[in-house]
Amino acid sequence: MIDLHTHSLFSDGELAPAELTRRFEVAGYRAFAITDHGDQSNIDLIIPRLVAFCEEHNSRGGMRVIPGIELTHISPESIPTLVSRSRELGAKLVLVHGETIVEPVAPGTNRMAIESSADILAHPGLITEEEVVLAKQRAVYLELTSRKGHSLTNGHVAQLAKKTGAPLVLNSDAHAPGDIWPAAHLQDLVVGAGLTEDDYHTMIKNAEYIVQRCLTSKI
Ligand SMILES: [Zn+2]
Ligand SMILES: [Zn+2]
Protein backbone atom coordinates (compact mmCIF):
# COMPACT_ATOMS: atom_id res chain seq x y z
CA MET A 1 0.00 0.00 0.00
CA ILE A 2 1.03 3.56 -0.66
CA ASP A 3 -0.11 6.87 0.84
CA LEU A 4 0.99 10.11 -0.79
CA HIS A 5 -0.45 12.67 1.64
CA THR A 6 0.42 12.77 5.36
CA HIS A 7 1.41 15.32 8.01
CA SER A 8 4.12 15.24 10.67
CA LEU A 9 4.79 17.71 13.46
CA PHE A 10 6.57 19.93 10.95
CA SER A 11 3.02 21.25 10.49
CA ASP A 12 -0.09 20.07 12.33
CA GLY A 13 0.52 16.33 12.46
CA GLU A 14 0.98 14.64 15.83
CA LEU A 15 4.10 12.58 15.11
CA ALA A 16 7.72 13.22 14.22
CA PRO A 17 8.74 11.79 10.84
CA ALA A 18 10.42 8.76 12.41
CA GLU A 19 7.33 7.68 14.34
CA LEU A 20 5.01 8.45 11.44
CA THR A 21 7.21 6.25 9.27
CA ARG A 22 7.19 3.43 11.81
CA ARG A 23 3.41 3.61 12.10
CA PHE A 24 2.96 3.29 8.33
CA GLU A 25 5.50 0.48 8.20
CA VAL A 26 3.66 -1.50 10.87
CA ALA A 27 0.35 -0.87 9.09
CA GLY A 28 1.79 -2.69 6.05
CA TYR A 29 2.59 0.20 3.74
CA ARG A 30 5.58 -0.04 1.45
CA ALA A 31 5.88 3.66 0.58
CA PHE A 32 4.43 6.93 1.77
CA ALA A 33 5.02 10.66 1.44
CA ILE A 34 5.29 13.27 4.19
CA THR A 35 3.60 16.40 2.85
CA ASP A 36 3.40 19.01 5.58
CA HIS A 37 1.47 22.25 5.18
CA GLY A 38 3.70 24.87 3.59
CA ASP A 39 3.55 28.50 2.54
CA GLN A 40 5.99 31.35 1.82
CA SER A 41 7.11 31.40 5.48
CA ASN A 42 8.17 27.84 6.05
CA ILE A 43 8.91 25.74 2.97
CA ASP A 44 12.62 26.50 3.32
CA LEU A 45 12.51 25.10 6.86
CA ILE A 46 10.35 22.04 6.26
CA ILE A 47 11.50 20.63 2.93
CA PRO A 48 15.28 20.33 3.55
CA ARG A 49 14.62 18.62 6.89
CA LEU A 50 12.22 16.12 5.34
CA VAL A 51 14.73 15.52 2.53
CA ALA A 52 17.47 14.79 5.08
CA PHE A 53 15.21 12.42 7.01
CA CYS A 54 14.07 10.56 3.90
CA GLU A 55 17.58 10.20 2.48
CA GLU A 56 18.86 8.70 5.71
CA HIS A 57 15.86 6.43 6.13
CA ASN A 58 15.82 5.22 2.52
CA SER A 59 19.56 4.48 2.57
CA ARG A 60 18.80 1.61 4.94
CA GLY A 61 16.30 -0.09 2.62
CA GLY A 62 12.81 -1.16 3.63
CA MET A 63 9.89 1.17 3.30
CA ARG A 64 10.39 4.17 1.02
CA VAL A 65 9.61 7.62 2.39
CA ILE A 66 9.15 10.55 0.01
CA PRO A 67 9.77 14.16 1.03
CA GLY A 68 6.94 16.41 -0.10
CA ILE A 69 4.96 19.50 0.73
CA GLU A 70 1.30 20.52 0.68
CA LEU A 71 1.08 24.17 -0.35
CA THR A 72 -1.81 25.35 1.78
CA HIS A 73 -4.05 28.44 1.69
CA ILE A 74 -1.62 30.48 -0.37
CA SER A 75 -2.97 33.01 -2.87
CA PRO A 76 -3.59 31.40 -6.24
CA GLU A 77 -1.24 33.86 -7.94
CA SER A 78 1.62 32.70 -5.67
CA ILE A 79 1.14 29.02 -6.45
CA PRO A 80 3.35 28.77 -9.59
CA THR A 81 6.35 30.34 -7.84
CA LEU A 82 5.96 28.21 -4.73
CA VAL A 83 5.57 24.99 -6.73
CA SER A 84 8.88 25.77 -8.47
CA ARG A 85 10.56 26.85 -5.23
CA SER A 86 9.43 23.66 -3.47
CA ARG A 87 10.98 21.52 -6.19
CA GLU A 88 14.23 23.55 -6.00
CA LEU A 89 14.33 22.90 -2.24
CA GLY A 90 14.12 19.17 -2.88
CA ALA A 91 10.45 18.27 -2.58
CA LYS A 92 9.85 15.16 -4.68
CA LEU A 93 6.11 15.53 -4.44
CA VAL A 94 4.23 18.83 -4.49
CA LEU A 95 0.60 18.81 -3.43
CA VAL A 96 -1.73 21.79 -3.40
CA HIS A 97 -4.45 21.99 -0.73
CA GLY A 98 -7.46 22.18 -3.00
CA GLU A 99 -10.86 23.81 -2.69
CA THR A 100 -12.38 21.52 -0.07
CA ILE A 101 -15.93 22.54 0.86
CA VAL A 102 -15.10 22.56 4.58
CA GLU A 103 -12.53 25.40 4.52
CA PRO A 104 -12.44 28.85 2.89
CA VAL A 105 -9.78 27.96 0.33
CA ALA A 106 -9.38 30.83 -2.16
CA PRO A 107 -11.37 30.35 -5.37
CA GLY A 108 -9.01 29.72 -8.27
CA THR A 109 -6.71 27.50 -6.20
CA ASN A 110 -7.73 24.32 -8.05
CA ARG A 111 -7.14 25.84 -11.48
CA MET A 112 -3.80 27.42 -10.56
CA ALA A 113 -2.56 24.17 -8.98
CA ILE A 114 -3.31 22.36 -12.23
CA GLU A 115 -1.83 25.07 -14.44
CA SER A 116 1.30 25.04 -12.26
CA SER A 117 1.67 21.27 -12.77
CA ALA A 118 1.58 20.37 -9.10
CA ASP A 119 1.84 16.60 -8.75
CA ILE A 120 -1.42 16.10 -6.86
CA LEU A 121 -4.40 18.39 -6.32
CA ALA A 122 -5.56 17.33 -2.86
CA HIS A 123 -9.27 17.25 -1.92
CA PRO A 124 -10.45 19.40 -4.86
CA GLY A 125 -13.99 19.83 -3.52
CA LEU A 126 -16.53 20.84 -6.15
CA ILE A 127 -13.96 21.02 -8.94
CA THR A 128 -15.46 21.84 -12.35
CA GLU A 129 -15.49 19.47 -15.31
CA GLU A 130 -13.34 21.92 -17.28
CA GLU A 131 -10.70 21.83 -14.53
CA VAL A 132 -10.83 18.03 -14.39
CA VAL A 133 -10.22 17.90 -18.15
CA LEU A 134 -7.31 20.29 -17.70
CA ALA A 135 -5.92 18.06 -14.92
CA LYS A 136 -5.99 15.13 -17.32
CA GLN A 137 -4.19 17.16 -19.99
CA ARG A 138 -1.53 18.34 -17.51
CA ALA A 139 -1.21 14.89 -15.87
CA VAL A 140 -2.09 16.32 -12.46
CA TYR A 141 -3.52 13.62 -10.19
CA LEU A 142 -6.78 14.35 -8.39
CA GLU A 143 -7.24 13.03 -4.89
CA LEU A 144 -9.90 10.94 -3.22
CA THR A 145 -9.39 11.15 0.52
CA SER A 146 -10.38 9.34 3.68
CA ARG A 147 -10.05 12.61 5.63
CA LYS A 148 -13.27 13.60 7.37
CA GLY A 149 -14.86 16.68 5.85
CA HIS A 150 -12.65 16.71 2.77
CA SER A 151 -14.10 13.31 1.82
CA LEU A 152 -17.62 14.73 1.45
CA THR A 153 -16.99 15.46 -2.22
CA ASN A 154 -15.22 12.20 -3.13
CA GLY A 155 -18.27 11.12 -5.14
CA HIS A 156 -18.26 14.33 -7.19
CA VAL A 157 -14.52 14.10 -7.92
CA ALA A 158 -14.79 10.39 -8.75
CA GLN A 159 -17.72 10.91 -11.12
CA LEU A 160 -15.98 13.64 -13.13
CA ALA A 161 -12.67 11.77 -13.22
CA LYS A 162 -14.45 8.67 -14.48
CA LYS A 163 -16.30 10.65 -17.13
CA THR A 164 -13.20 12.43 -18.42
CA GLY A 165 -10.44 9.89 -17.75
CA ALA A 166 -8.53 12.15 -15.35
CA PRO A 167 -6.09 10.24 -13.09
CA LEU A 168 -6.95 9.65 -9.43
CA VAL A 169 -5.04 8.71 -6.30
CA LEU A 170 -6.32 7.68 -2.88
CA ASN A 171 -4.72 9.25 0.20
CA SER A 172 -5.39 9.45 3.93
CA ASP A 173 -4.21 13.00 4.72
CA ALA A 174 -3.19 11.40 8.03
CA HIS A 175 -2.44 13.77 10.91
CA ALA A 176 -2.47 11.14 13.68
CA PRO A 177 -1.98 7.37 14.06
CA GLY A 178 -5.72 6.76 13.99
CA ASP A 179 -5.94 8.30 10.51
CA ILE A 180 -3.88 5.54 8.90
CA TRP A 181 -6.53 3.72 6.91
CA PRO A 182 -6.65 -0.09 7.33
CA ALA A 183 -5.68 -1.89 4.11
CA ALA A 184 -8.83 -4.01 4.17
CA HIS A 185 -11.05 -0.94 3.86
CA LEU A 186 -9.24 1.09 1.21
CA GLN A 187 -11.20 -0.47 -1.62
CA ASP A 188 -14.48 0.18 0.23
CA LEU A 189 -13.65 3.87 0.22
CA VAL A 190 -13.24 3.88 -3.55
CA VAL A 191 -16.35 1.80 -4.22
CA GLY A 192 -18.25 4.02 -1.79
CA ALA A 193 -17.38 6.99 -3.98
CA GLY A 194 -19.18 5.31 -6.89
CA LEU A 195 -16.18 3.67 -8.56
CA THR A 196 -15.34 0.00 -9.20
CA GLU A 197 -12.78 -2.53 -8.04
CA ASP A 198 -10.94 -2.00 -11.34
CA ASP A 199 -10.83 1.73 -10.68
CA TYR A 200 -9.30 0.98 -7.28
CA HIS A 201 -6.56 -1.10 -8.90
CA THR A 202 -5.89 1.68 -11.39
CA MET A 203 -5.48 4.09 -8.48
CA ILE A 204 -2.95 1.74 -6.87
CA LYS A 205 -1.00 1.65 -10.15
CA ASN A 206 -1.11 5.45 -10.32
CA ALA A 207 0.40 5.67 -6.83
CA GLU A 208 3.09 3.13 -7.73
CA TYR A 209 3.99 5.14 -10.82
CA ILE A 210 4.27 8.36 -8.78
CA VAL A 211 6.50 6.66 -6.19
CA GLN A 212 8.82 5.36 -8.92
CA ARG A 213 8.95 8.81 -10.50
CA CYS A 214 9.80 10.39 -7.12
CA LEU A 215 12.51 7.88 -6.31
CA THR A 216 14.25 8.23 -9.66
CA SER A 217 13.97 12.01 -10.09
CA LYS A 218 17.23 13.91 -9.79
CA ILE A 219 15.77 17.24 -8.74
ZN1 LIG B 1 -5.06 19.68 2.58
ZN1 LIG C 1 -3.14 17.56 4.13
mmCIF file of C-alpha atoms and ligand atoms in Angstrom, residues 5-7 11-12 35-37 70 72 95-97 122-123 143 145 147 150 172-175, ligand 2:
data_model
loop_
_atom_site.group_PDB
_atom_site.id
_atom_site.type_symbol
_atom_site.label_atom_id
_atom_site.label_comp_id
_atom_site.label_asym_id
_atom_site.label_seq_id
_atom_site.Cartn_x
_atom_site.Cartn_y
_atom_site.Cartn_z
ATOM 1 C CA HIS A 5 -0.447 12.667 1.642
ATOM 2 C CA THR A 6 0.416 12.771 5.361
ATOM 3 C CA HIS A 7 1.414 15.317 8.015
ATOM 4 C CA SER A 11 3.018 21.248 10.486
ATOM 5 C CA ASP A 12 -0.094 20.069 12.328
ATOM 6 C CA THR A 35 3.603 16.404 2.849
ATOM 7 C CA ASP A 36 3.405 19.013 5.584
ATOM 8 C CA HIS A 37 1.473 22.251 5.176
ATOM 9 C CA GLU A 70 1.300 20.520 0.680
ATOM 10 C CA THR A 72 -1.806 25.350 1.776
ATOM 11 C CA LEU A 95 0.597 18.811 -3.427
ATOM 12 C CA VAL A 96 -1.727 21.789 -3.396
ATOM 13 C CA HIS A 97 -4.446 21.990 -0.726
ATOM 14 C CA ALA A 122 -5.557 17.334 -2.856
ATOM 15 C CA HIS A 123 -9.267 17.253 -1.919
ATOM 16 C CA GLU A 143 -7.241 13.027 -4.885
ATOM 17 C CA THR A 145 -9.393 11.155 0.521
ATOM 18 C CA ARG A 147 -10.052 12.608 5.627
ATOM 19 C CA HIS A 150 -12.654 16.708 2.772
ATOM 20 C CA SER A 172 -5.391 9.449 3.933
ATOM 21 C CA ASP A 173 -4.210 13.000 4.715
ATOM 22 C CA ALA A 174 -3.192 11.402 8.030
ATOM 23 C CA HIS A 175 -2.443 13.767 10.907
HETATM 24 ZN ZN ZN B 2 -3.139 17.558 4.130
#
